[in-house]
Each structure stands twice: as C-alpha cells, then as structure tokens.
XYZ file of C-alpha atoms in Angstrom:
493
model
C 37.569 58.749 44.043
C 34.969 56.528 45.404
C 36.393 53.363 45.450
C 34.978 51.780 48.646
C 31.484 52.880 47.149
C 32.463 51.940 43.888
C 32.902 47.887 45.053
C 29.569 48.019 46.833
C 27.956 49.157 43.658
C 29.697 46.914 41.780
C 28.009 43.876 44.443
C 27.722 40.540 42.762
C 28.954 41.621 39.337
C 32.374 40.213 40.118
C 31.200 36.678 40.272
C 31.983 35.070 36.989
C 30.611 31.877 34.799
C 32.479 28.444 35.083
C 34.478 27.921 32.265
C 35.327 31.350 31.110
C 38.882 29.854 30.800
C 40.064 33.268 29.301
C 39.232 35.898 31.434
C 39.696 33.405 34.755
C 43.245 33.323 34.629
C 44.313 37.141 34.557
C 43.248 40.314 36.783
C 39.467 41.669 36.353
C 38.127 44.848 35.777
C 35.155 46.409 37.005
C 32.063 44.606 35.313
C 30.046 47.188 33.110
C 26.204 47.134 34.447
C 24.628 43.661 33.345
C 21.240 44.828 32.224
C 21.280 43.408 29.427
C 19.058 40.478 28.977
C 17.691 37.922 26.314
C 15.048 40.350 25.201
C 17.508 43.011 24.857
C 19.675 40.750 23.287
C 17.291 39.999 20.134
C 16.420 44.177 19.990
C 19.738 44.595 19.813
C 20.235 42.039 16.696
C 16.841 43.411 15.295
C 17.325 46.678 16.061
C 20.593 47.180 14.328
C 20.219 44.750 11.645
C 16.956 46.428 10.363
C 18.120 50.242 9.601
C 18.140 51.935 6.109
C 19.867 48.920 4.834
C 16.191 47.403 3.700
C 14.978 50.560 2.511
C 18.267 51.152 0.170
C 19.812 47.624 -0.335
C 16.670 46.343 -2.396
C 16.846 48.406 -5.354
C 21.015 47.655 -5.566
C 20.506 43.850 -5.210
C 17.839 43.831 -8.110
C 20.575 46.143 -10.257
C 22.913 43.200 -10.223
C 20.815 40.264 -10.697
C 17.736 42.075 -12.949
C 14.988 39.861 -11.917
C 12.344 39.413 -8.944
C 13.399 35.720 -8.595
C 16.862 35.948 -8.491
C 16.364 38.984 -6.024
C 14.378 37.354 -3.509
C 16.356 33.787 -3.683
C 19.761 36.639 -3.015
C 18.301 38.143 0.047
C 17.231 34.502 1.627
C 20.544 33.160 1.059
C 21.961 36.635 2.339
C 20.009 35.934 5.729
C 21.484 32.282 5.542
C 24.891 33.475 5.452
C 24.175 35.887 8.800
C 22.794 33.229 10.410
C 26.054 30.846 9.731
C 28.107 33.855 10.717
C 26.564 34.692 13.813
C 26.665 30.978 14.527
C 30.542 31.335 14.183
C 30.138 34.229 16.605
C 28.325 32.552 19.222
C 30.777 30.095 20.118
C 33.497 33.024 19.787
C 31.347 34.898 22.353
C 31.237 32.170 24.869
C 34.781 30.738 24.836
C 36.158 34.048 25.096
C 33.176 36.269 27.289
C 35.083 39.620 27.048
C 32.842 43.044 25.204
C 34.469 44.470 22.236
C 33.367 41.477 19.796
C 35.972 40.777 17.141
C 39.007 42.336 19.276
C 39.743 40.131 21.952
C 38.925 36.677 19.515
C 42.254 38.440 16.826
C 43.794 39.056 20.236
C 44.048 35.538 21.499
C 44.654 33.652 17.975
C 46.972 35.943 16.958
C 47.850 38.460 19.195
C 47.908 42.368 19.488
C 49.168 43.147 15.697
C 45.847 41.711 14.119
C 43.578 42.966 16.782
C 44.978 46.766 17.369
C 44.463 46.549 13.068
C 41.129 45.969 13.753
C 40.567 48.330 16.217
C 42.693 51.209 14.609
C 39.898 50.671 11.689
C 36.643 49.936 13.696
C 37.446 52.820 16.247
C 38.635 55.323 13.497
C 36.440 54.164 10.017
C 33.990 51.788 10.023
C 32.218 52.021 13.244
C 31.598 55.945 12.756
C 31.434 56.229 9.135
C 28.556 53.817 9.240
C 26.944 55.514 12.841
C 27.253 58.969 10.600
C 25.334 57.277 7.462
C 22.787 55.735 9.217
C 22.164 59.588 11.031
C 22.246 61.561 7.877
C 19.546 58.647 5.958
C 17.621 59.302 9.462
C 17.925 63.268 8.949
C 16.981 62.652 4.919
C 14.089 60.853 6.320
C 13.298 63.212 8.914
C 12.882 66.423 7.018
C 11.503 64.679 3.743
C 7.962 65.757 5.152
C 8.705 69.042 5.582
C 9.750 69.441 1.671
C 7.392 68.362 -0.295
C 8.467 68.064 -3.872
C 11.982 68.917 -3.494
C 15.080 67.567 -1.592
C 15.752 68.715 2.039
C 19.185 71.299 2.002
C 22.078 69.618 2.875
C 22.617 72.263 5.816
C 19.232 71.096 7.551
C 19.995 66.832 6.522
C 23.668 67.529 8.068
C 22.487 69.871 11.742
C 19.464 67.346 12.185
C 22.105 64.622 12.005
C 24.472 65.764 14.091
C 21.703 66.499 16.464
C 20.875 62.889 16.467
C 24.447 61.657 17.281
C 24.889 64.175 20.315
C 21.344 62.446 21.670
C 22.357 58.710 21.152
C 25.884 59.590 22.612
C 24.358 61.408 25.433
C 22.089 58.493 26.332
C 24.335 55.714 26.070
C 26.973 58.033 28.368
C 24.079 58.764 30.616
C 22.407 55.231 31.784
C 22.529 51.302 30.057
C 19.414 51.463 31.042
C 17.975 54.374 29.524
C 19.750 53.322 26.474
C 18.353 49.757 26.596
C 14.818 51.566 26.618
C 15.475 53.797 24.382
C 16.344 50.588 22.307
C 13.504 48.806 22.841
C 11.237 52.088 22.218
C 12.669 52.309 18.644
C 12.398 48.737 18.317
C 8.893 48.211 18.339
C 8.377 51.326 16.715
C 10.664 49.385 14.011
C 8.511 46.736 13.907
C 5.524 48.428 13.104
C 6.283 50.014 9.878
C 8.093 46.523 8.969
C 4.473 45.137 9.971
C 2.422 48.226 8.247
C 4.688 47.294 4.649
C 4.731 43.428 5.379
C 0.441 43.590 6.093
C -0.152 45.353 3.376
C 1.622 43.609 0.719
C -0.279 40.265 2.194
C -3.261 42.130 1.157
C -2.506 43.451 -2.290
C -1.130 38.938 -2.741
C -4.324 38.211 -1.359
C -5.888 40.438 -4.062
C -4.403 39.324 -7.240
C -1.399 41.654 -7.123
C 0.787 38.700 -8.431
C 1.420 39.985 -12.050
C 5.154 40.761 -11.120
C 6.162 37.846 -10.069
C 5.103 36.082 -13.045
C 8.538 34.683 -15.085
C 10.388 35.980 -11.973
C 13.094 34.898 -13.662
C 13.230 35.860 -16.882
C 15.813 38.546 -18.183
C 17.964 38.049 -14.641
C 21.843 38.159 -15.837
C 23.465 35.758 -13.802
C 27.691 35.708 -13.217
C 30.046 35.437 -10.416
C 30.385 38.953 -10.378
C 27.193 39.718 -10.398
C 25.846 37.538 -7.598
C 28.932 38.727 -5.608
C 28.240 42.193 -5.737
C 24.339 41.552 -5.218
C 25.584 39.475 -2.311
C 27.763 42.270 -1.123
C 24.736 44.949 -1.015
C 22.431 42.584 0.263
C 24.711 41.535 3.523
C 25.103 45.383 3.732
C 21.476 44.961 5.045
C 22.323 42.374 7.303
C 25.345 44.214 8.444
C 24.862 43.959 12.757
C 24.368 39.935 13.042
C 27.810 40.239 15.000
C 26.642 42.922 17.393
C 25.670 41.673 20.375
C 29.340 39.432 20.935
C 29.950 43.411 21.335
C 28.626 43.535 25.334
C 29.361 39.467 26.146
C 30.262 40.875 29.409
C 27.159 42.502 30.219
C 24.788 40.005 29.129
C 23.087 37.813 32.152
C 23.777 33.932 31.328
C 25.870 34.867 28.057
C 25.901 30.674 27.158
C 22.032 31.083 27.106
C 21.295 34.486 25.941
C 23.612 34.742 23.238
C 22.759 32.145 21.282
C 19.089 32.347 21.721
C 19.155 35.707 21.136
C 21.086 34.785 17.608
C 18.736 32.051 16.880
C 15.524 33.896 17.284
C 17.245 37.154 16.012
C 18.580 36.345 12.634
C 15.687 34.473 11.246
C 13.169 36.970 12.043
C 15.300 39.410 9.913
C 15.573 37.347 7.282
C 11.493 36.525 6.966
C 10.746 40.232 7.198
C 13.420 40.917 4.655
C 12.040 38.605 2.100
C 8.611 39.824 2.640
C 9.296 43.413 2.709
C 10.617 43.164 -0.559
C 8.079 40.773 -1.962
C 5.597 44.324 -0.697
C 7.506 45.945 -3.117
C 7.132 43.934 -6.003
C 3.446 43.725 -5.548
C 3.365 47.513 -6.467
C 6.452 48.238 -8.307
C 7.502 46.370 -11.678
C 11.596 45.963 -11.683
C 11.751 49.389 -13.574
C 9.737 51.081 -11.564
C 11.972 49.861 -8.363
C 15.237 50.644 -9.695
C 13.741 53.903 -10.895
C 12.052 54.915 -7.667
C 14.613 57.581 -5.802
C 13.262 56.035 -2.126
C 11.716 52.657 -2.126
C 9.933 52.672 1.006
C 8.099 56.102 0.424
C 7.358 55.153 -2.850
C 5.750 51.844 -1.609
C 3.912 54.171 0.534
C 2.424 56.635 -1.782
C 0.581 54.363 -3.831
C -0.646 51.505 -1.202
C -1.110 54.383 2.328
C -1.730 57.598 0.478
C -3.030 60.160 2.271
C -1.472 58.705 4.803
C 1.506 57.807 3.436
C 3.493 60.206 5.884
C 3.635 57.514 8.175
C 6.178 55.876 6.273
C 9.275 58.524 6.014
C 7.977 58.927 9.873
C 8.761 55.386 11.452
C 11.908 54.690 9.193
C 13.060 57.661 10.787
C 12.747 55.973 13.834
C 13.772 52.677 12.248
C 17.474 54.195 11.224
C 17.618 56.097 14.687
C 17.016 52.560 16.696
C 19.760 51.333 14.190
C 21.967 54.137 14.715
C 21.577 53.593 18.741
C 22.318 50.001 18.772
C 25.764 50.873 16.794
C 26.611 53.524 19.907
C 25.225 50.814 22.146
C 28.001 48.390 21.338
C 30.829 50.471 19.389
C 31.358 51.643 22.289
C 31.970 48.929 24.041
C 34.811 48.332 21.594
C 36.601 51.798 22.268
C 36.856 50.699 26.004
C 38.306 47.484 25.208
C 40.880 49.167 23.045
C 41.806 51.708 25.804
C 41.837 48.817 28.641
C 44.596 47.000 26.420
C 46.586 50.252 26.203
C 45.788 50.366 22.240
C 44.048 53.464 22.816
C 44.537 56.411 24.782
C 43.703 54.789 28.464
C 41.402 57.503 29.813
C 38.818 55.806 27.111
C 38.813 52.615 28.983
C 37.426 54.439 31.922
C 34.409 54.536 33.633
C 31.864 56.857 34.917
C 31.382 56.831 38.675
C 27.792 57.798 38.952
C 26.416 55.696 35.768
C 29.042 52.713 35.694
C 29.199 53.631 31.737
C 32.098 54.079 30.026
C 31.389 57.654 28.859
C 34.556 58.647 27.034
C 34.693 55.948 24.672
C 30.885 56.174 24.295
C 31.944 60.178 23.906
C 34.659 59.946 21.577
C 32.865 57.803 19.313
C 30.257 60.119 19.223
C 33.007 62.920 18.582
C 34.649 61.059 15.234
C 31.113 60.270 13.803
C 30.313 63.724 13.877
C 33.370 64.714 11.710
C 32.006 62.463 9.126
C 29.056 64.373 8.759
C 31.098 67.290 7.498
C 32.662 66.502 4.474
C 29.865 66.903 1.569
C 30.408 63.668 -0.074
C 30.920 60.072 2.325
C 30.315 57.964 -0.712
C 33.721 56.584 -0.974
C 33.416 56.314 2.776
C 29.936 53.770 1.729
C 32.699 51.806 -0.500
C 35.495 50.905 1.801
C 33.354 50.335 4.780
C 32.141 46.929 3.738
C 35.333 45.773 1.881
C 36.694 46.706 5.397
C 33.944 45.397 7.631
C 34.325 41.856 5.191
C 37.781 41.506 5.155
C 37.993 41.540 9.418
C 34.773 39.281 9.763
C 36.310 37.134 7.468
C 39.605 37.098 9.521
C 37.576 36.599 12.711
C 36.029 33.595 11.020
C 39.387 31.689 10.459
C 40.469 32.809 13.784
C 37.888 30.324 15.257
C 38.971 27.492 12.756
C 42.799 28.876 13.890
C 41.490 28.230 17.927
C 40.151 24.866 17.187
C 43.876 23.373 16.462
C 46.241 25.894 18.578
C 43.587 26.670 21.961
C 42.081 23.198 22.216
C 41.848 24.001 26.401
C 39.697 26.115 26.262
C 35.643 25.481 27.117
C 33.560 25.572 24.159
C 29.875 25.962 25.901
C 28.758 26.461 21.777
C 30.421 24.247 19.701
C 29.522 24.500 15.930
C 30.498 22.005 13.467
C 33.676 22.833 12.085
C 32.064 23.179 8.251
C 30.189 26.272 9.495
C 33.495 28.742 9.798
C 35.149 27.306 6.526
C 31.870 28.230 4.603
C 31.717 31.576 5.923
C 35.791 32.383 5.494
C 34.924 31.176 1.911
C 32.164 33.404 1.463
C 34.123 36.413 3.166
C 37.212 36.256 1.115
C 34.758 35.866 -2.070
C 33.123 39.413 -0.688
C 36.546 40.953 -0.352
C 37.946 40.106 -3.890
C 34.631 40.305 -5.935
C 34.463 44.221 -6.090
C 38.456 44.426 -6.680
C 37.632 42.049 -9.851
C 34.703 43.080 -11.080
C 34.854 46.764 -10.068
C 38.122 48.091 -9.112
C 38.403 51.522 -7.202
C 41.321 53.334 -5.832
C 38.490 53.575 -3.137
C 39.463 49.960 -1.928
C 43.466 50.429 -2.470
C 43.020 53.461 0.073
C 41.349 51.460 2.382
C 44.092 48.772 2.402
C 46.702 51.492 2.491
C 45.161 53.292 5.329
C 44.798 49.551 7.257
C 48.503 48.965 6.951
C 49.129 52.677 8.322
C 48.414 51.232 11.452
C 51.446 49.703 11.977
C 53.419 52.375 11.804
C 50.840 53.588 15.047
C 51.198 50.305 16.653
C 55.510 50.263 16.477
C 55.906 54.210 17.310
C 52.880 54.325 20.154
C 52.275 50.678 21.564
C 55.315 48.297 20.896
C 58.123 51.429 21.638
C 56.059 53.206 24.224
C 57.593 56.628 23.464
C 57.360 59.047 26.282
C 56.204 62.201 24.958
C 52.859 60.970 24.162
C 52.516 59.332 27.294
C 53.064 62.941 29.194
C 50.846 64.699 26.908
C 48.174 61.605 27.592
C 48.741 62.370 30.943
C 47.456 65.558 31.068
C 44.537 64.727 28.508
C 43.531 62.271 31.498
C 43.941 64.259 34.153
C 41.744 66.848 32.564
C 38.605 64.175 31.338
C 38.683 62.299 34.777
C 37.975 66.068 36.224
C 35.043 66.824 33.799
C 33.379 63.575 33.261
C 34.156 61.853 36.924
C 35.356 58.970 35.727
C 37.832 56.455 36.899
C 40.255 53.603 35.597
C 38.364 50.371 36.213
C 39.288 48.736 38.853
C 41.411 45.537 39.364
C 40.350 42.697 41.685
C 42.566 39.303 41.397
C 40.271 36.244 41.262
C-alpha cells in the first residue's frame, strides 16, 4: 500500500542524532512527522499543565493546610518538585529518544513486565479517565452560561463532552499539524484569562487589597499528613510536567528542545500558579474560598462583573487546550505499546495520507468516551493520582537504576544524581500518605486492578496464544481497510 511513496514522504526523517545509543542498535520504524518544535514544546508543557487543575486544586490545598501562607509556600514548592521531576525526565528523554515517555525508560531498566504494567494502566485508566475529566469540567464550564442560577443537566455536561473528545480525537487523527495549531490556539487563549486573573489581582495589591494576607499564617494546621495530601492535590495541578518525553521522537534537536522547553516551561507555571492564587485571596477570605462552589467564576463575579462571562468562557478553552495536549501525546503512548506487541498491533500503525497514528489516537479517544458514561468518576479522581505517583515514582528510580547497570549509554543531560533520589522520596511519600492518612478501598482496587495485568501479560504476550492472534487478525485486516493505514515500516540502520 504505498510503500515506495511512503519512503519519499518519509525523506530525511530517517536520519537520526549521534548518540541515541538505544534506538541505533536495533531496526527503525517509520519516524512520526517532526513538527514539533521548541515553541511547541513549551505549549505543550503549558498547555497541559494549566487545565482545571488551578481552577479546582486551590480550594483542596487550602482544606489541608487552613491558611493563605502555608497555601501559597505548598503550591511554590509543588512547582519545585515538577521542575526536579521534569529535570529527571529530561535526561530520560535524551538517553533513550523513543515517544511513549515512561514506557520505553521501565522497558530498558527493567524490562517488559514493569513497562506493559504501565501501559496496561496508562492505556486503559489513567490516560482516559483524566482526558474524560478534563472534557466533562470543560462541558461544566461550557454550559454554565447558559444556566444561570442553577447547575447544567448532567445529559447536556455529558453530550457536550463527548462532543469535545470526538473533535480532539478527530484532529490529532487528522494532521500533527492541525493539532499543533489547534494547541497553540488554545494556548494563548490560556494565557489570557491566566493574564486577565493574574492583572487584576496586581491591581486590587496595588490598591490596598492586602487585608487577607495579614497573619497568613495563623490558624494553618500543620502535619505530615496534612502537607502530604495538600502536596498530593497541589501536584494534581502540575500533573503534565512529564508530557512532552511523550513525542521525543518527533521533536527537532530533542537534546536542545527538550530541556529548554522544560526549563522555560515549568517555571512559568509555577509563577502564574502562585499568582493566580494570590488573585484569589485578594477577594476571597479562606472561608469564602473553600466555600465558593467554582473559584475562578467566583473570582470573576466580584472583580469583572458584568463581564464576568468571560471567565467560565476562556477556562473552557483553558481545559479544552489541556484536554488536547493529553490526546496529543497519550497517543503517542498507545502506538508504542502496539509497536512492542503489548497491544493489539494494528494500534501501532500509521495513517498513509497524514503519517499519524490514527488508531491509537482513535482508540484512546474510544475508552475516554466510556468514562463519560458512568454517573459518578469520583473514585476514578482517587486512584488516578495514587496511580499516576506510584509509576512516576518508579520511572524516577529507573534513572538512578540506569546510572549503575547502563553506564554506556550517552547522557547528552546529565543531572546530578541527588535530583532522582529527592523526587523517588517525594513519590513514594505521595503514594503512602493517602493509604495512612485516608485509606479507601478506592486505592486497594487500583493496586488490585495493576496486578491484573499480569495475568494479561502471561496469557496474551509471554504465551502468545493463537486464538487471539486470529481474531486480531481479522480486527486488522478490517481497520487497515477503513482507516488506510499501514504497519510502520522497518529500515535497518
């Protein structure tokens, strides 16, 4: 199907960086379409970093420290510990320069059990449950306008959702490019309401609004559980500082765009965090925040009234951007998974008009939209960070792992060795903390549902059965047909 003009579209793409000891040594596939460049690189961080998390997370984080002080000191510190992460990342990307972020660094430091874990609960949990929350707090957002007074029905929150996912599926399918505009649209359109709630909580400081911060640390209730658990909601926020290790292989000049993109990235999240939420205290007392039902729009009816529409408007578009920079790069992940046979392979194939690889990008698309069905995805909210924390943290100490048992390999990034023992530290404190301070069966199904992926990996990937290999066959046969797509193809260095 194509092939001949499949290798002259592919052109230079084959060429590869010096030093990319990993990927040199074994057969290549097809490279996805490398259009993604620095600036794309920091809209990606930005634009996934900065969804609903800021608009939610404040009011949680304040719950479990009780004070404006301690608050704002958490969500620095929280921006610290993305930074140190991402760091960790960074040299992760460019030793090992393969797409599907934590997957291929589990694969090499300790091979396919690890890593198909990972993906069995990225592919199937965390990675749609979180693209289906971020829709439906886009929907919520959406059709807040158009109910004044009451709250949206859940029928119109859950279509308009769904409706978003088809759209950010279908784009990313379509064209990388379209969807790195489409990124970049929502981007700025991010950045202005961060700027519109950042500006005018300069003002209201510049006014004498400071009567809130005053004793900003009086009555805060300080423990280990409790700075844990505001640690936990306020790194829910930051939740996306690994996302761009997610298309290494489509970045131009990964060793120079991947960490400037991180170093630029981060810290501009973390200043507009901190001053979004100092906006907040300069209208809202601590009661009145952890009262307030939506932060944001109450920010906005008493500094932008009557035009405090704008502000359900452009997060709307802030949690979309968010929600397209997940598909962006989860999708990456599902084609990794299906190019190392840990997924059905037809997903690891790729389109022959758009060089996309539209049935992962499709199939993600498919699972989030079950997730929008079911009434309640609370629990869902629960065991996706102790899930997200508990593989991020087991990256980590797969770098510290590499530095001892993979000591050939090029390290373009090298980070001092302190940086990944701070961050394990701080990851396996992030798992435990809710267990101890509030258990849930919540957690002891996610862990149970984890280890049911073994039982996947010995019957479908270790074994090999045949019967689902012929009834994969004809699943293949029939997706190649309807989305013209083809296994990526192999060229030997």
């Amino acid at each position: 199907m194509g092939e001949e003009s499949l290798r002259k579209r592919r052109g230079e793409d084959n060429r590869k960086e010096d030093g990319q000891s990993i990927q040199s040594h074994e057969p290549q596939t097809m490279n996805l379409q490398k259009q993604a460049k620095l600036f794309l690189g920091i809209c990606m961080i930005v634009g996934t970093i900065i969804g609903s998390g800021i608009f939610v997370s404040p009011k949680s984080v304040l719950a479990n420290v009780g004070a404006v002080g301690p608050c704002l000191t958490i969500w620095a510190a929280c921006g610290i510990v993305a930074t140190l992460g991402a760091l960790c990342f960074a040299e992760l990307g460019t030793m090992i320069t393969k797409s599907g972020g934590e997957y291929p660094y589990l694969m090499e430091a300790f091979g396919p059990i690890p890593a198909f874990l990972f993906s069995w609960t990225s592919l199937l949990v965390t990675k749609p449950s979180s693209f289906a929350i971020i829709c439906l707090s886009f929907a919520e957002y959406a059709s807040a306008p158009f109910y004044p007074g009451c709250d949206p029905p859940q029928v119109v929150i859950k279509c308009l959702a769904a409706a978003a996912i088809v759209i950010i599926t279908i784009v990313n399918a379509v064209s990388v490019k379209l969807g790195s505009y489409l990124q970049n649209v929502l981007t700025a359109a991010k950045m202005i309401i961060v700027t519109i709630i950042i500006v005018s909580g300069i003002v209201l400081l510049a006014q004498g609004k400071t009567e809130n911060f005053k004793d900003s640390f009086k009555d805060s209730k300080i423990s280990v559980s409790s700075l844990s658990l505001a640690f936990y909601n306020g790194l829910w926020a930051y939740d996306g500082w690994n996302q761009l290790n997610y298309i290494t292989e489509e970045l131009k000049n990964p060793y120079r765009n991947l960490p400037l993109s991180i170093i630029i990235g981060i810290p501009l999240v973390t200043v507009c965090y901190v001053l979004i939420n100092i906006s907040y205290f300069t209208v809202m007392t601590s009661t009145e925040l952890l009262q307030s039902q939506a932060v944001a729009v109450t920010f906005g009816d008493r500094v932008l009234y009557p035009a405090s529409w704008i502000v359900p408007l452009f997060v709307a578009f802030s949690t979309i951007g968010s929600a397209n920079g997940t598909c962006f790069t989860a999708g990456r992940l599902v084609y990794v998974a299906g190019r190392e046979g840990h997924m059905l392979k037809v997903l690891s194939y790729i389109s022959v008009k758009r060089l996309t690889p539209a049935p992962a990008i499709i199939f993600y698309g498919a699972i989030a939209i079950i997730y929008i069905i079911p009434g309640d995805i609370d629990t869902l909210i629960n065991y996706f960070s102790f899930a997200v924390w508990l593989f991020y943290g087991l990256t980590i100490l797969a770098l510290i792992v590499m530095r001892f048992t993979r000591k050939e390999l090029k390290r373009p990034i090298k980070i001092p060795i302190i940086i990944p023992v701070i961050v394990t530290l701080v990851s396996i404190l992030l798992v435990l903390a809710p267990i101890i301070s509030a258990p849930e069966l919540a957690y002891l199904y996610c862990v149970l549902f984890i280890l049911s992926g073994l039982i996947v990996y010995v019957l479908f990937v270790h074994f090999k059965f045949n019967w689902p290999r012929k009834i994969s066959k004809s699943i293949t046969m029939h997706v190649q047909m309807l989305l013209e797509v083809v296994p990526a193809e192999e060229v030997t260095e």
